[in-house]
């Protein structure tokens, strides 16, 4: 954990950018479903929108490839809030 925090600090990236990079890397490497859910929840916790999360998924799609993308999408969706009746 200490090394991760130090690497984040020296990267010069803000928290949102770091999370976007991590989400893209997780998709590209075929990470387990729990990893995608954790990154989505973290992204939401730091104030990212659902649209930004899906934007990150779409941005990495051409590099990750369709099979990896199709593997990741269900778990990414599981991490997102389910709209209720008041949400339209």
Short mmCIF file of the N, C-alpha and C atoms (twelve columns), coordinates in Angstrom:
data_MODEL
# 
_entry.id   MODEL 
# 
loop_
_atom_site.group_PDB 
_atom_site.id 
_atom_site.type_symbol 
_atom_site.label_atom_id 
_atom_site.label_alt_id 
_atom_site.label_comp_id 
_atom_site.label_asym_id 
_atom_site.label_seq_id 
_atom_site.Cartn_x 
_atom_site.Cartn_y 
_atom_site.Cartn_z 
_atom_site.pdbx_PDB_model_num 
ATOM 1   N N  . UNK A 1  0.822   -1.193  0.000   1 
ATOM 2   C CA . UNK A 1  0.000   0.000   0.000   1 
ATOM 3   C C  . UNK A 1  0.860   1.247   0.000   1 
ATOM 4   N N  . UNK A 2  1.915   1.247   0.783   1 
ATOM 5   C CA . UNK A 2  2.780   2.417   0.865   1 
ATOM 6   C C  . UNK A 2  3.386   2.734   -0.497  1 
ATOM 7   N N  . UNK A 3  3.843   1.705   -1.208  1 
ATOM 8   C CA . UNK A 3  4.436   1.931   -2.514  1 
ATOM 9   C C  . UNK A 3  3.391   2.466   -3.488  1 
ATOM 10  N N  . UNK A 4  2.167   1.932   -3.433  1 
ATOM 11  C CA . UNK A 4  1.101   2.406   -4.316  1 
ATOM 12  C C  . UNK A 4  0.826   3.882   -4.090  1 
ATOM 13  N N  . UNK A 5  0.730   4.276   -2.841  1 
ATOM 14  C CA . UNK A 5  0.463   5.676   -2.515  1 
ATOM 15  C C  . UNK A 5  1.606   6.561   -3.007  1 
ATOM 16  N N  . UNK A 6  2.829   6.115   -2.833  1 
ATOM 17  C CA . UNK A 6  3.981   6.901   -3.283  1 
ATOM 18  C C  . UNK A 6  4.014   7.012   -4.808  1 
ATOM 19  N N  . UNK A 7  3.717   5.925   -5.505  1 
ATOM 20  C CA . UNK A 7  3.685   5.972   -6.969  1 
ATOM 21  C C  . UNK A 7  2.584   6.896   -7.471  1 
ATOM 22  N N  . UNK A 8  1.440   6.884   -6.799  1 
ATOM 23  C CA . UNK A 8  0.368   7.813   -7.168  1 
ATOM 24  C C  . UNK A 8  0.835   9.255   -6.999  1 
ATOM 25  N N  . UNK A 9  1.532   9.527   -5.905  1 
ATOM 26  C CA . UNK A 9  1.996   10.884  -5.631  1 
ATOM 27  C C  . UNK A 9  2.969   11.364  -6.706  1 
ATOM 28  N N  . UNK A 10 3.929   10.527  -7.062  1 
ATOM 29  C CA . UNK A 10 4.945   10.965  -8.030  1 
ATOM 30  C C  . UNK A 10 4.428   10.933  -9.467  1 
ATOM 31  N N  . UNK A 11 3.283   10.306  -9.700  1 
ATOM 32  C CA . UNK A 11 2.751   10.247  -11.067 1 
ATOM 33  C C  . UNK A 11 2.345   11.628  -11.575 1 
ATOM 34  N N  . UNK A 12 1.961   12.510  -10.657 1 
ATOM 35  C CA . UNK A 12 1.494   13.827  -11.063 1 
ATOM 36  C C  . UNK A 12 0.044   13.835  -11.535 1 
ATOM 37  N N  . UNK A 13 -0.615  12.679  -11.472 1 
ATOM 38  C CA . UNK A 13 -2.015  12.578  -11.894 1 
ATOM 39  C C  . UNK A 13 -2.933  12.820  -10.710 1 
ATOM 40  N N  . UNK A 14 -4.109  13.352  -11.007 1 
ATOM 41  C CA . UNK A 14 -5.087  13.504  -9.937  1 
ATOM 42  C C  . UNK A 14 -5.805  12.175  -9.727  1 
ATOM 43  N N  . UNK A 15 -6.601  12.122  -8.663  1 
ATOM 44  C CA . UNK A 15 -7.283  10.895  -8.271  1 
ATOM 45  C C  . UNK A 15 -8.179  10.337  -9.378  1 
ATOM 46  N N  . UNK A 16 -8.893  11.212  -10.062 1 
ATOM 47  C CA . UNK A 16 -9.797  10.781  -11.145 1 
ATOM 48  C C  . UNK A 16 -9.006  10.175  -12.296 1 
ATOM 49  N N  . UNK A 17 -7.924  10.821  -12.660 1 
ATOM 50  C CA . UNK A 17 -7.101  10.310  -13.767 1 
ATOM 51  C C  . UNK A 17 -6.507  8.955   -13.423 1 
ATOM 52  N N  . UNK A 18 -6.039  8.819   -12.197 1 
ATOM 53  C CA . UNK A 18 -5.478  7.537   -11.764 1 
ATOM 54  C C  . UNK A 18 -6.536  6.446   -11.863 1 
ATOM 55  N N  . UNK A 19 -7.744  6.742   -11.418 1 
ATOM 56  C CA . UNK A 19 -8.806  5.724   -11.461 1 
ATOM 57  C C  . UNK A 19 -9.168  5.373   -12.900 1 
ATOM 58  N N  . UNK A 20 -9.193  6.347   -13.790 1 
ATOM 59  C CA . UNK A 20 -9.470  6.070   -15.206 1 
ATOM 60  C C  . UNK A 20 -8.407  5.150   -15.795 1 
ATOM 61  N N  . UNK A 21 -7.159  5.428   -15.487 1 
ATOM 62  C CA . UNK A 21 -6.059  4.589   -15.981 1 
ATOM 63  C C  . UNK A 21 -6.197  3.174   -15.439 1 
ATOM 64  N N  . UNK A 22 -6.496  3.062   -14.167 1 
ATOM 65  C CA . UNK A 22 -6.637  1.731   -13.559 1 
ATOM 66  C C  . UNK A 22 -7.797  0.952   -14.142 1 
ATOM 67  N N  . UNK A 23 -8.905  1.634   -14.372 1 
ATOM 68  C CA . UNK A 23 -10.052 0.948   -14.975 1 
ATOM 69  C C  . UNK A 23 -9.682  0.431   -16.358 1 
ATOM 70  N N  . UNK A 24 -9.024  1.258   -17.145 1 
ATOM 71  C CA . UNK A 24 -8.615  0.840   -18.481 1 
ATOM 72  C C  . UNK A 24 -7.647  -0.326  -18.447 1 
ATOM 73  N N  . UNK A 25 -6.688  -0.273  -17.530 1 
ATOM 74  C CA . UNK A 25 -5.714  -1.355  -17.407 1 
ATOM 75  C C  . UNK A 25 -6.394  -2.648  -16.970 1 
ATOM 76  N N  . UNK A 26 -7.344  -2.538  -16.049 1 
ATOM 77  C CA . UNK A 26 -8.052  -3.735  -15.581 1 
ATOM 78  C C  . UNK A 26 -8.820  -4.403  -16.721 1 
ATOM 79  N N  . UNK A 27 -9.454  -3.586  -17.548 1 
ATOM 80  C CA . UNK A 27 -10.176 -4.138  -18.705 1 
ATOM 81  C C  . UNK A 27 -9.198  -4.788  -19.668 1 
ATOM 82  N N  . UNK A 28 -8.125  -4.086  -19.983 1 
ATOM 83  C CA . UNK A 28 -7.163  -4.570  -20.974 1 
ATOM 84  C C  . UNK A 28 -6.481  -5.873  -20.556 1 
ATOM 85  N N  . UNK A 29 -6.265  -6.038  -19.266 1 
ATOM 86  C CA . UNK A 29 -5.585  -7.260  -18.838 1 
ATOM 87  C C  . UNK A 29 -6.541  -8.397  -18.462 1 
ATOM 88  N N  . UNK A 30 -7.837  -8.163  -18.612 1 
ATOM 89  C CA . UNK A 30 -8.796  -9.225  -18.323 1 
ATOM 90  C C  . UNK A 30 -8.901  -9.521  -16.841 1 
ATOM 91  N N  . UNK A 31 -8.903  -8.477  -16.024 1 
ATOM 92  C CA . UNK A 31 -8.972  -8.644  -14.570 1 
ATOM 93  C C  . UNK A 31 -10.277 -9.333  -14.160 1 
ATOM 94  N N  . UNK A 32 -10.285 -9.933  -12.982 1 
ATOM 95  C CA . UNK A 32 -11.506 -10.591 -12.491 1 
ATOM 96  C C  . UNK A 32 -12.646 -9.595  -12.294 1 
ATOM 97  N N  . UNK A 33 -13.849 -10.098 -12.308 1 
ATOM 98  C CA . UNK A 33 -15.046 -9.266  -12.172 1 
ATOM 99  C C  . UNK A 33 -15.007 -8.409  -10.916 1 
ATOM 100 N N  . UNK A 34 -14.534 -8.968  -9.810  1 
ATOM 101 C CA . UNK A 34 -14.482 -8.211  -8.550  1 
ATOM 102 C C  . UNK A 34 -13.603 -6.976  -8.676  1 
ATOM 103 N N  . UNK A 35 -12.587 -7.041  -9.501  1 
ATOM 104 C CA . UNK A 35 -11.711 -5.894  -9.715  1 
ATOM 105 C C  . UNK A 35 -12.467 -4.768  -10.402 1 
ATOM 106 N N  . UNK A 36 -13.245 -5.109  -11.417 1 
ATOM 107 C CA . UNK A 36 -14.025 -4.088  -12.130 1 
ATOM 108 C C  . UNK A 36 -15.045 -3.439  -11.202 1 
ATOM 109 N N  . UNK A 37 -15.726 -4.256  -10.422 1 
ATOM 110 C CA . UNK A 37 -16.721 -3.725  -9.486  1 
ATOM 111 C C  . UNK A 37 -16.040 -2.779  -8.497  1 
ATOM 112 N N  . UNK A 38 -14.895 -3.171  -7.974  1 
ATOM 113 C CA . UNK A 38 -14.178 -2.341  -7.002  1 
ATOM 114 C C  . UNK A 38 -13.767 -1.007  -7.613  1 
ATOM 115 N N  . UNK A 39 -13.288 -1.026  -8.851  1 
ATOM 116 C CA . UNK A 39 -12.864 0.225   -9.495  1 
ATOM 117 C C  . UNK A 39 -14.055 1.123   -9.812  1 
ATOM 118 N N  . UNK A 40 -15.161 0.534   -10.193 1 
ATOM 119 C CA . UNK A 40 -16.361 1.333   -10.454 1 
ATOM 120 C C  . UNK A 40 -16.832 1.993   -9.160  1 
ATOM 121 N N  . UNK A 41 -16.864 1.236   -8.084  1 
ATOM 122 C CA . UNK A 41 -17.297 1.798   -6.797  1 
ATOM 123 C C  . UNK A 41 -16.338 2.898   -6.341  1 
ATOM 124 N N  . UNK A 42 -15.061 2.704   -6.552  1 
ATOM 125 C CA . UNK A 42 -14.075 3.730   -6.194  1 
ATOM 126 C C  . UNK A 42 -14.297 4.976   -7.044  1 
ATOM 127 N N  . UNK A 43 -14.517 4.804   -8.341  1 
ATOM 128 C CA . UNK A 43 -14.745 5.939   -9.236  1 
ATOM 129 C C  . UNK A 43 -15.969 6.733   -8.796  1 
ATOM 130 N N  . UNK A 44 -17.027 6.042   -8.449  1 
ATOM 131 C CA . UNK A 44 -18.235 6.722   -7.980  1 
ATOM 132 C C  . UNK A 44 -17.967 7.452   -6.668  1 
ATOM 133 N N  . UNK A 45 -17.196 6.830   -5.787  1 
ATOM 134 C CA . UNK A 45 -16.908 7.417   -4.480  1 
ATOM 135 C C  . UNK A 45 -16.107 8.710   -4.589  1 
ATOM 136 N N  . UNK A 46 -15.299 8.834   -5.630  1 
ATOM 137 C CA . UNK A 46 -14.505 10.060  -5.780  1 
ATOM 138 C C  . UNK A 46 -15.204 11.081  -6.671  1 
ATOM 139 N N  . UNK A 47 -16.460 10.792  -7.021  1 
ATOM 140 C CA . UNK A 47 -17.270 11.782  -7.721  1 
ATOM 141 C C  . UNK A 47 -17.373 11.636  -9.225  1 
ATOM 142 N N  . UNK A 48 -16.879 10.534  -9.773  1 
ATOM 143 C CA . UNK A 48 -17.026 10.325  -11.208 1 
ATOM 144 C C  . UNK A 48 -18.467 9.970   -11.521 1 
ATOM 145 N N  . UNK A 49 -18.912 10.349  -12.697 1 
ATOM 146 C CA . UNK A 49 -20.278 10.055  -13.107 1 
ATOM 147 C C  . UNK A 49 -20.330 8.718   -13.841 1 
ATOM 148 N N  . UNK A 50 -21.539 8.197   -13.958 1 
ATOM 149 C CA . UNK A 50 -21.750 6.966   -14.722 1 
ATOM 150 C C  . UNK A 50 -21.301 7.176   -16.166 1 
ATOM 151 N N  . UNK A 51 -21.602 8.340   -16.735 1 
ATOM 152 C CA . UNK A 51 -21.184 8.627   -18.108 1 
ATOM 153 C C  . UNK A 51 -19.663 8.630   -18.248 1 
ATOM 154 N N  . UNK A 52 -18.960 9.164   -17.258 1 
ATOM 155 C CA . UNK A 52 -17.490 9.152   -17.312 1 
ATOM 156 C C  . UNK A 52 -16.949 7.727   -17.243 1 
ATOM 157 N N  . UNK A 53 -17.573 6.905   -16.435 1 
ATOM 158 C CA . UNK A 53 -17.130 5.511   -16.324 1 
ATOM 159 C C  . UNK A 53 -17.323 4.788   -17.650 1 
ATOM 160 N N  . UNK A 54 -18.515 4.933   -18.253 1 
ATOM 161 C CA . UNK A 54 -18.736 4.291   -19.555 1 
ATOM 162 C C  . UNK A 54 -17.842 4.912   -20.621 1 
ATOM 163 N N  . UNK A 55 -17.545 6.186   -20.505 1 
ATOM 164 C CA . UNK A 55 -16.621 6.830   -21.440 1 
ATOM 165 C C  . UNK A 55 -15.240 6.200   -21.374 1 
ATOM 166 N N  . UNK A 56 -14.793 5.889   -20.170 1 
ATOM 167 C CA . UNK A 56 -13.494 5.229   -20.009 1 
ATOM 168 C C  . UNK A 56 -13.504 3.845   -20.645 1 
ATOM 169 N N  . UNK A 57 -14.612 3.143   -20.478 1 
ATOM 170 C CA . UNK A 57 -14.748 1.804   -21.078 1 
ATOM 171 C C  . UNK A 57 -14.669 1.911   -22.600 1 
ATOM 172 N N  . UNK A 58 -15.379 2.868   -23.159 1 
ATOM 173 C CA . UNK A 58 -15.375 3.034   -24.614 1 
ATOM 174 C C  . UNK A 58 -14.005 3.480   -25.131 1 
ATOM 175 N N  . UNK A 59 -13.313 4.303   -24.355 1 
ATOM 176 C CA . UNK A 59 -12.000 4.785   -24.781 1 
ATOM 177 C C  . UNK A 59 -10.971 3.661   -24.863 1 
ATOM 178 N N  . UNK A 60 -11.079 2.694   -23.977 1 
ATOM 179 C CA . UNK A 60 -10.108 1.602   -23.966 1 
ATOM 180 C C  . UNK A 60 -10.511 0.453   -24.899 1 
ATOM 181 N N  . UNK A 61 -11.745 0.444   -25.350 1 
ATOM 182 C CA . UNK A 61 -12.263 -0.658  -26.165 1 
ATOM 183 C C  . UNK A 61 -11.395 -1.007  -27.371 1 
ATOM 184 N N  . UNK A 62 -10.973 -0.031  -28.192 1 
ATOM 185 C CA . UNK A 62 -10.180 -0.405  -29.367 1 
ATOM 186 C C  . UNK A 62 -8.829  -1.033  -29.011 1 
ATOM 187 N N  . UNK A 63 -8.312  -0.705  -27.845 1 
ATOM 188 C CA . UNK A 63 -7.012  -1.251  -27.444 1 
ATOM 189 C C  . UNK A 63 -7.154  -2.599  -26.741 1 
ATOM 190 N N  . UNK A 64 -8.213  -2.739  -25.966 1 
ATOM 191 C CA . UNK A 64 -8.406  -3.967  -25.192 1 
ATOM 192 C C  . UNK A 64 -8.952  -5.100  -26.049 1 
ATOM 193 N N  . UNK A 65 -9.758  -4.753  -27.028 1 
ATOM 194 C CA . UNK A 65 -10.358 -5.760  -27.883 1 
ATOM 195 C C  . UNK A 65 -11.736 -6.170  -27.406 1 
ATOM 196 N N  . UNK A 66 -12.516 -6.642  -28.342 1 
ATOM 197 C CA . UNK A 66 -13.905 -6.999  -28.070 1 
ATOM 198 C C  . UNK A 66 -14.033 -8.100  -27.014 1 
ATOM 199 N N  . UNK A 67 -13.245 -9.174  -27.061 1 
ATOM 200 C CA . UNK A 67 -13.424 -10.224 -26.044 1 
ATOM 201 C C  . UNK A 67 -13.238 -9.707  -24.614 1 
ATOM 202 N N  . UNK A 68 -12.194 -8.923  -24.384 1 
ATOM 203 C CA . UNK A 68 -11.953 -8.379  -23.044 1 
ATOM 204 C C  . UNK A 68 -13.059 -7.412  -22.642 1 
ATOM 205 N N  . UNK A 69 -13.503 -6.629  -23.606 1 
ATOM 206 C CA . UNK A 69 -14.580 -5.674  -23.331 1 
ATOM 207 C C  . UNK A 69 -15.859 -6.413  -22.937 1 
ATOM 208 N N  . UNK A 70 -16.203 -7.448  -23.684 1 
ATOM 209 C CA . UNK A 70 -17.413 -8.211  -23.388 1 
ATOM 210 C C  . UNK A 70 -17.321 -8.925  -22.033 1 
ATOM 211 N N  . UNK A 71 -16.108 -9.313  -21.645 1 
ATOM 212 C CA . UNK A 71 -15.919 -9.915  -20.323 1 
ATOM 213 C C  . UNK A 71 -16.149 -8.891  -19.214 1 
ATOM 214 N N  . UNK A 72 -15.724 -7.662  -19.439 1 
ATOM 215 C CA . UNK A 72 -15.741 -6.638  -18.391 1 
ATOM 216 C C  . UNK A 72 -17.094 -5.958  -18.215 1 
ATOM 217 N N  . UNK A 73 -17.841 -5.786  -19.281 1 
ATOM 218 C CA . UNK A 73 -19.069 -4.983  -19.227 1 
ATOM 219 C C  . UNK A 73 -20.066 -5.454  -18.163 1 
ATOM 220 N N  . UNK A 74 -20.355 -6.753  -18.031 1 
ATOM 221 C CA . UNK A 74 -21.331 -7.146  -17.002 1 
ATOM 222 C C  . UNK A 74 -20.895 -6.770  -15.579 1 
ATOM 223 N N  . UNK A 75 -19.626 -6.937  -15.273 1 
ATOM 224 C CA . UNK A 75 -19.181 -6.611  -13.919 1 
ATOM 225 C C  . UNK A 75 -19.108 -5.105  -13.700 1 
ATOM 226 N N  . UNK A 76 -18.791 -4.349  -14.734 1 
ATOM 227 C CA . UNK A 76 -18.813 -2.891  -14.619 1 
ATOM 228 C C  . UNK A 76 -20.239 -2.433  -14.334 1 
ATOM 229 N N  . UNK A 77 -21.182 -2.981  -15.065 1 
ATOM 230 C CA . UNK A 77 -22.589 -2.632  -14.859 1 
ATOM 231 C C  . UNK A 77 -23.050 -2.997  -13.456 1 
ATOM 232 N N  . UNK A 78 -22.563 -4.136  -12.915 1 
ATOM 233 C CA . UNK A 78 -22.929 -4.543  -11.551 1 
ATOM 234 C C  . UNK A 78 -22.466 -3.535  -10.514 1 
ATOM 235 N N  . UNK A 79 -21.374 -2.854  -10.783 1 
ATOM 236 C CA . UNK A 79 -20.861 -1.876  -9.836  1 
ATOM 237 C C  . UNK A 79 -21.601 -0.546  -9.850  1 
ATOM 238 N N  . UNK A 80 -22.406 -0.332  -10.867 1 
ATOM 239 C CA . UNK A 80 -23.118 0.949   -11.016 1 
ATOM 240 C C  . UNK A 80 -24.437 0.929   -10.272 1 
ATOM 241 N N  . UNK A 81 -24.868 2.107   -9.824  1 
ATOM 242 C CA . UNK A 81 -26.162 2.153   -9.139  1 
ATOM 243 C C  . UNK A 81 -27.292 1.826   -10.108 1 
ATOM 244 N N  . UNK A 82 -28.292 1.170   -9.615  1 
ATOM 245 C CA . UNK A 82 -29.463 0.845   -10.429 1 
ATOM 246 C C  . UNK A 82 -30.431 2.017   -10.314 1 
ATOM 247 N N  . UNK A 83 -30.833 2.605   -11.459 1 
ATOM 248 C CA . UNK A 83 -31.763 3.739   -11.371 1 
ATOM 249 C C  . UNK A 83 -33.094 3.306   -10.760 1 
ATOM 250 N N  . UNK A 84 -33.594 4.146   -9.886  1 
ATOM 251 C CA . UNK A 84 -34.894 3.878   -9.285  1 
ATOM 252 C C  . UNK A 84 -35.969 4.657   -9.989  1 
ATOM 253 N N  . UNK A 85 -37.219 4.517   -9.571  1 
ATOM 254 C CA . UNK A 85 -38.341 5.199   -10.222 1 
ATOM 255 C C  . UNK A 85 -38.174 6.720   -10.252 1 
ATOM 256 N N  . UNK A 86 -37.544 7.300   -9.231  1 
ATOM 257 C CA . UNK A 86 -37.371 8.755   -9.179  1 
ATOM 258 C C  . UNK A 86 -36.334 9.237   -10.186 1 
ATOM 259 N N  . UNK A 87 -35.498 8.312   -10.696 1 
ATOM 260 C CA . UNK A 87 -34.446 8.685   -11.650 1 
ATOM 261 C C  . UNK A 87 -34.964 8.783   -13.082 1 
ATOM 262 N N  . UNK A 88 -36.170 8.457   -13.300 1 
ATOM 263 C CA . UNK A 88 -36.747 8.564   -14.639 1 
ATOM 264 C C  . UNK A 88 -36.767 7.276   -15.303 1 
# 
